[in-house]
mmCIF file of C-alpha atoms in Angstrom:
data_model
loop_
_atom_site.group_PDB
_atom_site.id
_atom_site.type_symbol
_atom_site.label_atom_id
_atom_site.label_comp_id
_atom_site.label_asym_id
_atom_site.label_seq_id
_atom_site.Cartn_x
_atom_site.Cartn_y
_atom_site.Cartn_z
ATOM 1 C CA UNK A 7 0.000 0.000 0.000
ATOM 2 C CA UNK A 8 1.331 3.442 -0.931
ATOM 3 C CA UNK A 9 1.361 6.091 1.755
ATOM 4 C CA UNK A 10 -0.274 9.437 0.996
ATOM 5 C CA UNK A 11 2.244 12.241 1.637
ATOM 6 C CA UNK A 12 -0.587 14.720 2.327
ATOM 7 C CA UNK A 13 -2.125 12.461 4.941
ATOM 8 C CA UNK A 14 1.244 11.811 6.562
ATOM 9 C CA UNK A 15 1.967 15.549 6.724
ATOM 10 C CA UNK A 16 -1.440 16.138 8.282
ATOM 11 C CA UNK A 17 -0.820 13.452 10.883
ATOM 12 C CA UNK A 18 2.545 14.989 11.815
ATOM 13 C CA UNK A 19 1.079 18.505 12.007
ATOM 14 C CA UNK A 20 -1.858 17.307 14.112
ATOM 15 C CA UNK A 21 0.447 15.572 16.580
ATOM 16 C CA UNK A 22 2.789 18.586 16.728
ATOM 17 C CA UNK A 23 -0.030 21.077 17.379
ATOM 18 C CA UNK A 24 -1.398 18.950 20.192
ATOM 19 C CA UNK A 25 2.003 18.513 21.852
ATOM 20 C CA UNK A 26 3.187 22.121 21.339
ATOM 21 C CA UNK A 27 -0.096 23.329 22.790
ATOM 22 C CA UNK A 28 -0.094 21.088 25.858
ATOM 23 C CA UNK A 29 3.654 20.870 26.653
ATOM 24 C CA UNK A 30 4.958 24.037 25.008
ATOM 25 C CA UNK A 31 7.234 24.269 21.961
ATOM 26 C CA UNK A 32 10.399 24.028 24.085
ATOM 27 C CA UNK A 33 9.031 21.134 26.105
ATOM 28 C CA UNK A 34 8.307 19.004 23.031
ATOM 29 C CA UNK A 35 10.830 16.821 21.189
ATOM 30 C CA UNK A 36 10.738 15.678 17.553
ATOM 31 C CA UNK A 37 10.819 12.117 18.849
ATOM 32 C CA UNK A 38 7.579 12.685 20.811
ATOM 33 C CA UNK A 39 5.891 14.138 17.715
ATOM 34 C CA UNK A 40 7.000 11.169 15.594
ATOM 35 C CA UNK A 41 5.769 8.762 18.238
ATOM 36 C CA UNK A 42 2.349 10.432 18.553
ATOM 37 C CA UNK A 43 1.936 10.659 14.761
ATOM 38 C CA UNK A 44 3.106 7.062 14.346
ATOM 39 C CA UNK A 45 5.794 7.994 11.817
ATOM 40 C CA UNK A 46 9.559 7.747 11.586
ATOM 41 C CA UNK A 47 11.603 10.705 12.916
ATOM 42 C CA UNK A 48 13.355 10.884 9.534
ATOM 43 C CA UNK A 49 10.039 11.652 7.838
ATOM 44 C CA UNK A 50 9.650 14.803 9.950
ATOM 45 C CA UNK A 51 13.111 15.950 8.868
ATOM 46 C CA UNK A 52 12.175 15.168 5.268
ATOM 47 C CA UNK A 53 8.971 17.226 5.271
ATOM 48 C CA UNK A 54 9.717 20.021 7.745
ATOM 49 C CA UNK A 55 13.491 20.019 8.273
ATOM 50 C CA UNK A 56 13.151 20.351 12.069
ATOM 51 C CA UNK A 57 10.856 21.315 14.949
ATOM 52 C CA UNK A 58 11.095 25.019 14.118
ATOM 53 C CA UNK A 59 10.243 24.264 10.490
ATOM 54 C CA UNK A 60 7.145 22.436 11.686
ATOM 55 C CA UNK A 61 6.003 25.370 13.820
ATOM 56 C CA UNK A 62 6.631 27.717 10.893
ATOM 57 C CA UNK A 63 4.543 25.502 8.609
ATOM 58 C CA UNK A 64 1.690 25.529 11.155
ATOM 59 C CA UNK A 65 1.804 29.324 11.463
ATOM 60 C CA UNK A 66 1.965 29.983 7.711
ATOM 61 C CA UNK A 67 -0.854 27.505 7.006
ATOM 62 C CA UNK A 68 -2.993 29.148 9.700
ATOM 63 C CA UNK A 69 -2.557 32.697 8.455
ATOM 64 C CA UNK A 70 -2.958 31.698 4.800
ATOM 65 C CA UNK A 71 -6.256 30.087 5.764
ATOM 66 C CA UNK A 72 -7.328 33.188 7.659
ATOM 67 C CA UNK A 73 -6.534 35.510 4.753
ATOM 68 C CA UNK A 74 -8.350 33.195 2.384
ATOM 69 C CA UNK A 75 -11.464 33.774 4.514
ATOM 70 C CA UNK A 76 -10.900 37.514 4.849
ATOM 71 C CA UNK A 77 -10.292 37.886 1.106
ATOM 72 C CA UNK A 78 -13.544 36.079 0.437
ATOM 73 C CA UNK A 79 -15.277 38.867 2.418
ATOM 74 C CA UNK A 80 -13.372 41.664 0.771
ATOM 75 C CA UNK A 81 -13.493 40.617 -2.842
ATOM 76 C CA UNK A 82 -16.096 37.934 -3.396
ATOM 77 C CA UNK A 83 -19.178 38.904 -1.477
ATOM 78 C CA UNK A 84 -21.453 41.892 -1.845
ATOM 79 C CA UNK A 85 -21.576 44.447 0.918
ATOM 80 C CA UNK A 86 -23.494 47.685 1.042
ATOM 81 C CA UNK A 87 -21.355 49.709 3.424
ATOM 82 C CA UNK A 88 -17.853 49.610 4.842
ATOM 83 C CA UNK A 89 -19.409 48.961 8.220
ATOM 84 C CA UNK A 90 -21.091 45.823 6.843
ATOM 85 C CA UNK A 91 -17.757 44.679 5.366
ATOM 86 C CA UNK A 92 -15.992 45.209 8.725
ATOM 87 C CA UNK A 93 -18.658 43.260 10.586
ATOM 88 C CA UNK A 94 -18.441 40.395 8.126
ATOM 89 C CA UNK A 95 -14.629 40.290 8.341
ATOM 90 C CA UNK A 96 -14.731 40.330 12.139
ATOM 91 C CA UNK A 97 -17.326 37.537 12.144
ATOM 92 C CA UNK A 98 -15.196 35.411 9.829
ATOM 93 C CA UNK A 99 -12.155 35.966 11.999
ATOM 94 C CA UNK A 100 -14.046 34.925 15.144
ATOM 95 C CA UNK A 101 -15.290 31.773 13.409
ATOM 96 C CA UNK A 102 -11.886 30.961 11.966
ATOM 97 C CA UNK A 103 -10.195 31.312 15.370
ATOM 98 C CA UNK A 104 -12.840 29.112 16.975
ATOM 99 C CA UNK A 105 -12.510 26.398 14.306
ATOM 100 C CA UNK A 106 -8.723 26.371 14.778
ATOM 101 C CA UNK A 107 -8.740 27.164 18.489
ATOM 102 C CA UNK A 108 -5.767 24.946 19.369
ATOM 103 C CA UNK A 109 -3.596 26.533 16.699
ATOM 104 C CA UNK A 110 -4.902 30.005 17.592
ATOM 105 C CA UNK A 111 -3.852 29.562 21.208
ATOM 106 C CA UNK A 112 -0.532 28.005 20.239
ATOM 107 C CA UNK A 113 0.337 30.820 17.826
ATOM 108 C CA UNK A 114 -0.734 33.577 20.222
ATOM 109 C CA UNK A 115 1.428 32.007 22.908
ATOM 110 C CA UNK A 116 4.432 31.740 20.591
ATOM 111 C CA UNK A 117 3.934 35.348 19.453
ATOM 112 C CA UNK A 118 4.326 36.497 23.047
ATOM 113 C CA UNK A 119 7.890 35.130 22.990
ATOM 114 C CA UNK A 120 10.516 37.347 21.392
ATOM 115 C CA UNK A 121 11.850 35.199 18.567
ATOM 116 C CA UNK A 122 12.994 35.538 14.971
ATOM 117 C CA UNK A 123 10.118 33.381 13.749
ATOM 118 C CA UNK A 124 7.641 35.521 15.673
ATOM 119 C CA UNK A 125 9.068 38.676 14.127
ATOM 120 C CA UNK A 126 8.821 37.169 10.638
ATOM 121 C CA UNK A 127 5.176 36.244 11.213
ATOM 122 C CA UNK A 128 4.475 39.749 12.560
ATOM 123 C CA UNK A 129 6.087 41.534 9.638
ATOM 124 C CA UNK A 130 4.341 39.278 7.116
ATOM 125 C CA UNK A 131 0.936 38.335 8.429
ATOM 126 C CA UNK A 132 0.087 40.582 11.349
ATOM 127 C CA UNK A 133 1.146 43.671 9.419
ATOM 128 C CA UNK A 134 -1.147 42.529 6.589
ATOM 129 C CA UNK A 135 -3.974 41.850 9.057
ATOM 130 C CA UNK A 136 -3.573 45.310 10.546
ATOM 131 C CA UNK A 137 -3.535 46.807 7.061
ATOM 132 C CA UNK A 138 -6.770 45.009 6.070
ATOM 133 C CA UNK A 139 -8.722 46.492 8.959
ATOM 134 C CA UNK A 140 -6.972 49.866 9.014
ATOM 135 C CA UNK A 141 -7.529 50.473 5.285
ATOM 136 C CA UNK A 142 -11.293 49.943 5.585
ATOM 137 C CA UNK A 143 -11.582 52.153 8.667
ATOM 138 C CA UNK A 144 -9.492 54.875 7.030
ATOM 139 C CA UNK A 145 -11.641 54.736 3.898
ATOM 140 C CA UNK A 146 -14.746 55.019 6.076
ATOM 141 C CA UNK A 147 -13.292 58.057 7.837
ATOM 142 C CA UNK A 148 -12.401 59.717 4.507
ATOM 143 C CA UNK A 149 -15.874 59.037 3.128
ATOM 144 C CA UNK A 150 -17.540 60.284 6.316
ATOM 145 C CA UNK A 151 -19.115 56.917 7.159
ATOM 146 C CA UNK A 152 -17.062 56.722 10.385
ATOM 147 C CA UNK A 153 -15.958 59.465 12.789
ATOM 148 C CA UNK A 154 -12.289 60.545 12.809
ATOM 149 C CA UNK A 155 -10.993 57.950 15.245
ATOM 150 C CA UNK A 156 -7.501 56.834 16.097
ATOM 151 C CA UNK A 157 -7.263 53.902 13.671
ATOM 152 C CA UNK A 158 -4.424 52.021 15.408
ATOM 153 C CA UNK A 159 -6.374 52.052 18.640
ATOM 154 C CA UNK A 160 -9.532 50.545 17.127
ATOM 155 C CA UNK A 161 -7.564 47.837 15.305
ATOM 156 C CA UNK A 162 -5.604 46.881 18.458
ATOM 157 C CA UNK A 163 -8.831 46.660 20.454
ATOM 158 C CA UNK A 164 -10.591 44.660 17.755
ATOM 159 C CA UNK A 165 -7.743 42.123 17.512
ATOM 160 C CA UNK A 166 -7.649 41.942 21.327
ATOM 161 C CA UNK A 167 -11.388 41.270 21.612
ATOM 162 C CA UNK A 168 -11.432 38.681 18.838
ATOM 163 C CA UNK A 169 -8.423 36.698 20.040
ATOM 164 C CA UNK A 170 -8.874 36.757 23.846
ATOM 165 C CA UNK A 171 -11.444 33.925 24.263
ATOM 166 C CA UNK A 172 -9.544 31.622 21.902
ATOM 167 C CA UNK A 173 -6.137 32.407 23.384
ATOM 168 C CA UNK A 174 -7.509 31.843 26.889
ATOM 169 C CA UNK A 175 -10.361 29.330 26.558
ATOM 170 C CA UNK A 176 -9.676 28.158 30.132
ATOM 171 C CA UNK A 177 -10.386 31.635 31.492
ATOM 172 C CA UNK A 178 -13.704 31.741 29.622
ATOM 173 C CA UNK A 179 -14.563 28.301 30.960
ATOM 174 C CA UNK A 180 -13.342 28.559 34.579
ATOM 175 C CA UNK A 181 -14.045 32.211 35.302
ATOM 176 C CA UNK A 182 -17.038 33.092 33.135
ATOM 177 C CA UNK A 183 -18.605 29.620 33.034
ATOM 178 C CA UNK A 184 -19.066 29.882 29.278
ATOM 179 C CA UNK A 185 -18.047 27.245 26.749
ATOM 180 C CA UNK A 186 -15.766 28.989 24.206
ATOM 181 C CA UNK A 187 -16.381 26.385 21.489
ATOM 182 C CA UNK A 188 -20.143 26.261 21.895
ATOM 183 C CA UNK A 189 -22.002 27.721 18.909
ATOM 184 C CA UNK A 190 -23.988 29.950 21.277
ATOM 185 C CA UNK A 191 -20.781 31.476 22.620
ATOM 186 C CA UNK A 192 -19.475 31.980 19.089
ATOM 187 C CA UNK A 193 -22.726 33.778 18.217
ATOM 188 C CA UNK A 194 -22.258 35.894 21.364
ATOM 189 C CA UNK A 195 -18.687 36.730 20.350
ATOM 190 C CA UNK A 196 -19.873 37.777 16.898
ATOM 191 C CA UNK A 197 -22.468 40.021 18.585
ATOM 192 C CA UNK A 198 -19.898 41.475 21.026
ATOM 193 C CA UNK A 199 -17.556 42.263 18.172
ATOM 194 C CA UNK A 200 -20.360 43.797 16.125
ATOM 195 C CA UNK A 201 -21.529 45.837 19.116
ATOM 196 C CA UNK A 202 -17.994 47.023 19.680
ATOM 197 C CA UNK A 203 -17.577 48.077 16.049
ATOM 198 C CA UNK A 204 -20.975 49.735 15.885
ATOM 199 C CA UNK A 205 -20.501 51.618 19.145
ATOM 200 C CA UNK A 206 -16.952 52.725 18.333
ATOM 201 C CA UNK A 207 -17.713 53.694 14.746
ATOM 202 C CA UNK A 208 -20.895 55.614 15.462
ATOM 203 C CA UNK A 209 -20.203 59.296 14.731
ATOM 204 C CA UNK A 210 -19.628 61.050 18.027
ATOM 205 C CA UNK A 211 -22.048 63.938 17.433
ATOM 206 C CA UNK A 212 -25.012 61.561 17.494
ATOM 207 C CA UNK A 213 -23.649 60.029 20.681
ATOM 208 C CA UNK A 214 -23.460 62.889 23.139
ATOM 209 C CA UNK B 15 28.278 40.634 56.337
ATOM 210 C CA UNK B 16 24.754 39.326 56.872
ATOM 211 C CA UNK B 17 22.684 38.628 53.772
ATOM 212 C CA UNK B 18 19.232 40.212 53.552
ATOM 213 C CA UNK B 19 16.666 37.464 52.906
ATOM 214 C CA UNK B 20 14.303 39.939 51.234
ATOM 215 C CA UNK B 21 17.000 41.127 48.829
ATOM 216 C CA UNK B 22 18.029 37.558 48.037
ATOM 217 C CA UNK B 23 14.432 36.579 47.328
ATOM 218 C CA UNK B 24 14.051 39.595 45.053
ATOM 219 C CA UNK B 25 17.211 38.661 43.164
ATOM 220 C CA UNK B 26 15.968 35.106 42.632
ATOM 221 C CA UNK B 27 12.522 36.296 41.523
ATOM 222 C CA UNK B 28 14.022 38.867 39.128
ATOM 223 C CA UNK B 29 16.266 36.249 37.523
ATOM 224 C CA UNK B 30 13.406 33.741 37.281
ATOM 225 C CA UNK B 31 11.013 36.225 35.646
ATOM 226 C CA UNK B 32 13.622 37.180 33.067
ATOM 227 C CA UNK B 33 14.450 33.554 32.206
ATOM 228 C CA UNK B 34 10.844 32.284 32.263
ATOM 229 C CA UNK B 35 9.852 35.159 29.999
ATOM 230 C CA UNK B 36 12.634 34.718 27.463
ATOM 231 C CA UNK B 37 13.100 30.923 27.478
ATOM 232 C CA UNK B 38 9.725 29.752 28.727
ATOM 233 C CA UNK B 39 8.965 28.065 32.034
ATOM 234 C CA UNK B 40 9.672 24.577 30.654
ATOM 235 C CA UNK B 41 12.894 25.730 28.987
ATOM 236 C CA UNK B 42 14.363 27.141 32.203
ATOM 237 C CA UNK B 43 16.215 25.152 34.865
ATOM 238 C CA UNK B 44 16.609 25.978 38.562
ATOM 239 C CA UNK B 45 20.374 25.883 37.982
ATOM 240 C CA UNK B 46 20.100 28.662 35.369
ATOM 241 C CA UNK B 47 18.030 30.792 37.747
ATOM 242 C CA UNK B 48 20.552 30.271 40.578
ATOM 243 C CA UNK B 49 23.412 31.150 38.226
ATOM 244 C CA UNK B 50 21.733 34.348 36.960
ATOM 245 C CA UNK B 51 20.773 35.428 40.491
ATOM 246 C CA UNK B 52 24.252 34.599 41.791
ATOM 247 C CA UNK B 53 22.914 32.355 44.553
ATOM 248 C CA UNK B 54 23.213 28.739 45.540
ATOM 249 C CA UNK B 55 20.638 26.291 44.127
ATOM 250 C CA UNK B 56 19.832 25.181 47.684
ATOM 251 C CA UNK B 57 18.676 28.693 48.542
ATOM 252 C CA UNK B 58 15.967 28.501 45.834
ATOM 253 C CA UNK B 59 14.710 25.233 47.337
ATOM 254 C CA UNK B 60 14.783 26.869 50.770
ATOM 255 C CA UNK B 61 12.679 29.885 49.764
ATOM 256 C CA UNK B 62 10.429 28.511 47.004
ATOM 257 C CA UNK B 63 10.641 24.709 47.241
ATOM 258 C CA UNK B 64 11.030 24.340 43.448
ATOM 259 C CA UNK B 65 10.582 25.993 40.040
ATOM 260 C CA UNK B 66 6.809 25.684 40.198
ATOM 261 C CA UNK B 67 6.818 27.238 43.659
ATOM 262 C CA UNK B 68 8.768 30.165 42.268
ATOM 263 C CA UNK B 69 6.266 30.703 39.446
ATOM 264 C CA UNK B 70 3.427 30.487 41.948
ATOM 265 C CA UNK B 71 5.094 33.091 44.151
ATOM 266 C CA UNK B 72 5.488 35.417 41.148
ATOM 267 C CA UNK B 73 1.823 35.021 40.175
ATOM 268 C CA UNK B 74 0.471 35.504 43.690
ATOM 269 C CA UNK B 75 2.677 38.554 44.271
ATOM 270 C CA UNK B 76 1.529 40.052 40.959
ATOM 271 C CA UNK B 77 -2.185 39.631 41.608
ATOM 272 C CA UNK B 78 -1.900 40.746 45.237
ATOM 273 C CA UNK B 79 -0.236 43.914 43.948
ATOM 274 C CA UNK B 80 -2.957 44.423 41.349
ATOM 275 C CA UNK B 81 -5.767 44.024 43.898
ATOM 276 C CA UNK B 82 -3.998 46.385 46.249
ATOM 277 C CA UNK B 83 -4.252 49.019 43.500
ATOM 278 C CA UNK B 84 -7.839 48.153 42.588
ATOM 279 C CA UNK B 85 -8.903 48.216 46.234
ATOM 280 C CA UNK B 86 -7.368 51.654 46.587
ATOM 281 C CA UNK B 87 -9.759 52.807 43.837
ATOM 282 C CA UNK B 88 -12.778 51.049 45.276
ATOM 283 C CA UNK B 89 -12.439 51.911 48.931
ATOM 284 C CA UNK B 90 -9.990 54.726 49.453
ATOM 285 C CA UNK B 91 -10.661 57.352 46.832
ATOM 286 C CA UNK B 92 -13.735 59.441 46.198
ATOM 287 C CA UNK B 93 -15.719 58.886 43.044
ATOM 288 C CA UNK B 94 -18.937 60.539 41.955
ATOM 289 C CA UNK B 95 -20.377 57.852 39.704
ATOM 290 C CA UNK B 96 -19.929 54.167 39.027
ATOM 291 C CA UNK B 97 -18.678 55.126 35.594
ATOM 292 C CA UNK B 98 -15.900 57.225 37.172
ATOM 293 C CA UNK B 99 -14.962 54.307 39.444
ATOM 294 C CA UNK B 100 -14.801 51.924 36.456
ATOM 295 C CA UNK B 101 -12.598 54.323 34.503
ATOM 296 C CA UNK B 102 -10.264 54.746 37.437
ATOM 297 C CA UNK B 103 -10.004 50.995 38.000
ATOM 298 C CA UNK B 104 -9.311 50.392 34.313
ATOM 299 C CA UNK B 105 -6.631 53.112 34.315
ATOM 300 C CA UNK B 106 -4.943 51.598 37.343
ATOM 301 C CA UNK B 107 -4.979 48.172 35.750
ATOM 302 C CA UNK B 108 -3.407 49.508 32.540
ATOM 303 C CA UNK B 109 -0.685 51.253 34.556
ATOM 304 C CA UNK B 110 -0.063 48.234 36.743
ATOM 305 C CA UNK B 111 0.298 45.926 33.729
ATOM 306 C CA UNK B 112 2.679 48.377 32.081
ATOM 307 C CA UNK B 113 4.838 48.710 35.213
ATOM 308 C CA UNK B 114 5.077 44.912 35.491
ATOM 309 C CA UNK B 115 5.002 44.190 31.772
ATOM 310 C CA UNK B 116 7.434 41.252 31.900
ATOM 311 C CA UNK B 117 5.435 39.517 34.606
ATOM 312 C CA UNK B 118 2.165 40.417 32.849
ATOM 313 C CA UNK B 119 3.336 38.748 29.655
ATOM 314 C CA UNK B 120 4.749 35.767 31.513
ATOM 315 C CA UNK B 121 1.554 35.190 33.487
ATOM 316 C CA UNK B 122 -0.717 35.614 30.463
ATOM 317 C CA UNK B 123 1.404 33.095 28.581
ATOM 318 C CA UNK B 124 1.287 30.595 31.444
ATOM 319 C CA UNK B 125 -2.475 31.064 31.786
ATOM 320 C CA UNK B 126 -2.891 29.960 28.168
ATOM 321 C CA UNK B 127 -1.461 26.560 29.172
ATOM 322 C CA UNK B 128 -3.875 24.139 30.806
ATOM 323 C CA UNK B 129 -2.290 23.468 34.183
ATOM 324 C CA UNK B 130 -3.277 22.982 37.798
ATOM 325 C CA UNK B 131 -1.470 26.183 38.829
ATOM 326 C CA UNK B 132 -3.268 28.112 36.088
ATOM 327 C CA UNK B 133 -6.621 26.804 37.274
ATOM 328 C CA UNK B 134 -5.817 27.777 40.869
ATOM 329 C CA UNK B 135 -4.912 31.311 39.779
ATOM 330 C CA UNK B 136 -8.098 31.528 37.710
ATOM 331 C CA UNK B 137 -10.365 30.369 40.500
ATOM 332 C CA UNK B 138 -8.697 32.681 43.019
ATOM 333 C CA UNK B 139 -7.618 35.850 41.271
ATOM 334 C CA UNK B 140 -9.281 35.991 37.885
ATOM 335 C CA UNK B 141 -12.661 35.115 39.361
ATOM 336 C CA UNK B 142 -12.147 37.960 41.863
ATOM 337 C CA UNK B 143 -11.087 40.310 39.067
ATOM 338 C CA UNK B 144 -14.182 39.419 37.070
ATOM 339 C CA UNK B 145 -16.319 39.929 40.165
ATOM 340 C CA UNK B 146 -14.848 43.398 40.825
ATOM 341 C CA UNK B 147 -15.785 44.701 37.386
ATOM 342 C CA UNK B 148 -19.036 42.739 37.036
ATOM 343 C CA UNK B 149 -20.373 43.928 40.410
ATOM 344 C CA UNK B 150 -19.902 47.594 39.499
ATOM 345 C CA UNK B 151 -21.484 47.167 36.076
ATOM 346 C CA UNK B 152 -24.410 45.239 37.551
ATOM 347 C CA UNK B 153 -24.938 47.930 40.180
ATOM 348 C CA UNK B 154 -24.876 50.555 37.416
ATOM 349 C CA UNK B 155 -27.478 48.617 35.448
ATOM 350 C CA UNK B 156 -29.733 48.240 38.517
ATOM 351 C CA UNK B 157 -29.434 51.948 39.298
ATOM 352 C CA UNK B 158 -30.092 52.904 35.679
ATOM 353 C CA UNK B 159 -26.667 54.509 35.179
ATOM 354 C CA UNK B 160 -25.778 51.910 32.503
ATOM 355 C CA UNK B 161 -27.964 50.204 29.905
ATOM 356 C CA UNK B 162 -28.921 46.536 30.407
ATOM 357 C CA UNK B 163 -25.865 44.991 28.774
ATOM 358 C CA UNK B 164 -24.532 41.467 28.830
ATOM 359 C CA UNK B 165 -22.112 41.883 31.763
ATOM 360 C CA UNK B 166 -19.844 38.913 30.998
ATOM 361 C CA UNK B 167 -19.310 40.237 27.489
ATOM 362 C CA UNK B 168 -18.222 43.701 28.624
ATOM 363 C CA UNK B 169 -15.858 42.290 31.254
ATOM 364 C CA UNK B 170 -14.250 39.842 28.783
ATOM 365 C CA UNK B 171 -13.747 42.651 26.274
ATOM 366 C CA UNK B 172 -12.357 45.009 28.903
ATOM 367 C CA UNK B 173 -9.830 42.429 30.147
ATOM 368 C CA UNK B 174 -8.908 41.648 26.527
ATOM 369 C CA UNK B 175 -8.299 45.301 25.651
ATOM 370 C CA UNK B 176 -6.303 46.027 28.798
ATOM 371 C CA UNK B 177 -4.028 42.996 28.587
ATOM 372 C CA UNK B 178 -3.375 42.719 24.825
ATOM 373 C CA UNK B 179 -0.585 45.345 24.455
ATOM 374 C CA UNK B 180 1.265 44.067 27.516
ATOM 375 C CA UNK B 181 0.879 40.410 26.606
ATOM 376 C CA UNK B 182 2.089 41.141 23.069
ATOM 377 C CA UNK B 183 4.406 44.169 23.283
ATOM 378 C CA UNK B 184 6.270 42.916 20.187
ATOM 379 C CA UNK B 185 3.093 43.130 18.095
ATOM 380 C CA UNK B 186 2.529 46.718 19.241
ATOM 381 C CA UNK B 187 6.139 47.549 18.408
ATOM 382 C CA UNK B 188 6.619 45.677 15.114
ATOM 383 C CA UNK B 189 3.155 45.976 13.609
ATOM 384 C CA UNK B 190 1.781 49.259 14.949
ATOM 385 C CA UNK B 191 5.117 51.046 15.397
ATOM 386 C CA UNK B 192 4.123 52.162 18.878
ATOM 387 C CA UNK B 193 6.251 51.810 21.985
ATOM 388 C CA UNK B 194 4.126 49.934 24.561
ATOM 389 C CA UNK B 195 6.145 51.208 27.532
ATOM 390 C CA UNK B 196 6.222 54.832 26.453
ATOM 391 C CA UNK B 197 4.152 57.100 28.712
ATOM 392 C CA UNK B 198 2.361 58.461 25.622
ATOM 393 C CA UNK B 199 1.226 54.972 24.674
ATOM 394 C CA UNK B 200 0.079 54.310 28.228
ATOM 395 C CA UNK B 201 -1.943 57.535 28.098
ATOM 396 C CA UNK B 202 -3.414 56.362 24.787
ATOM 397 C CA UNK B 203 -4.308 52.995 26.291
ATOM 398 C CA UNK B 204 -6.030 54.727 29.198
ATOM 399 C CA UNK B 205 -7.994 56.800 26.653
ATOM 400 C CA UNK B 206 -8.868 53.742 24.531
ATOM 401 C CA UNK B 207 -10.127 51.919 27.589
ATOM 402 C CA UNK B 208 -12.106 54.950 28.741
ATOM 403 C CA UNK B 209 -13.564 55.403 25.252
ATOM 404 C CA UNK B 210 -14.507 51.759 25.184
ATOM 405 C CA UNK B 211 -16.238 51.932 28.556
ATOM 406 C CA UNK B 212 -18.002 55.199 27.736
ATOM 407 C CA UNK B 213 -19.216 54.008 24.352
ATOM 408 C CA UNK B 214 -20.336 50.602 25.607
ATOM 409 C CA UNK B 215 -22.011 51.959 28.736
ATOM 410 C CA UNK B 216 -23.873 54.791 27.073
ATOM 411 C CA UNK B 217 -27.592 53.986 27.231
ATOM 412 C CA UNK B 218 -28.661 52.655 23.854
ATOM 413 C CA UNK B 219 -31.704 54.887 23.417
ATOM 414 C CA UNK B 220 -29.495 57.980 23.164
ATOM 415 C CA UNK B 221 -27.323 56.143 20.614
ATOM 416 C CA UNK B 222 -29.618 55.231 17.745
#
């Protein structure tokens, strides 16, 4: 029987994500990953070079998937206002993070460490993510749809709100008694994010 | 010359925080901490039992310090409205996280790992933190100062916004080109948090 390289890669990645997430990147060995995936250590070297290469693959795959979803909002679907586009992008990001919650948490944790890989991911993907949201908000400000807000501030807060429950699912579970992967919580998160955007982007003169 | 136990403890804690933060908890050995602090390994066992005991000490000290600040807002100072109290508590939390940014980042990272220590911290300190903010918001809703919002949602978002820049200072620096420890950024963060609270807690009927 011939082995499928795609399936083997998936098995290795799945095992790595689980171990990195539960034991930490530093606390995990290539041997443990091979053992959990049921493959030879040499196969990991062949596909990913080393443990760092594996983590890089996981991060790149994650962000490529996220941008695929965000691009679908931006370019493929119809939206009537920039506000509607923002809401739809935020919703897709919430759903994407929930679907890949283990990888989300793993990547957020790794991004809190000062490392070369982290910096590469920041300058490639997080800068692009910031640009996606900032460009829409800036356009809305120019066109008068949104008030003249501090764009960096809104984007930082939006990213914070979207990622928190999936970076810290235990806090949501143990402290707020909510189930972060439950569809009802996801719906709530989408509402929270929408409320946040609507409240923050409502022109101030109608507010006070 | 007699050694000061307090100073020695501080030296050990300082070395541990630096190493845990840069190499991860799992990637750090007690020997490395002793070496960096310039003390004998036996002294670490004497004061903290082991590496986990040291991390626990750091976490407890951090949250005790934070609650000391929050209690000063709640009980010691004068405030004219619940909204003013909330703003002042949020400001003090931002400033506290900035002052202890290394420990903030370290603790947030450790809380993203599922561990017994993490769960203990959540059930002791994070539950108390949630209660502090939730109780004020609930009182404001009962008294009609705030609209009838979903309290858990607001508290999750507030904690997310306050902790994000200090859990991910590299993202703020590399992606937003802002200096997370600069007093101007801290002022901005205080404003963002205040804006968030004001916008979210403005009664909805005056909004739409």
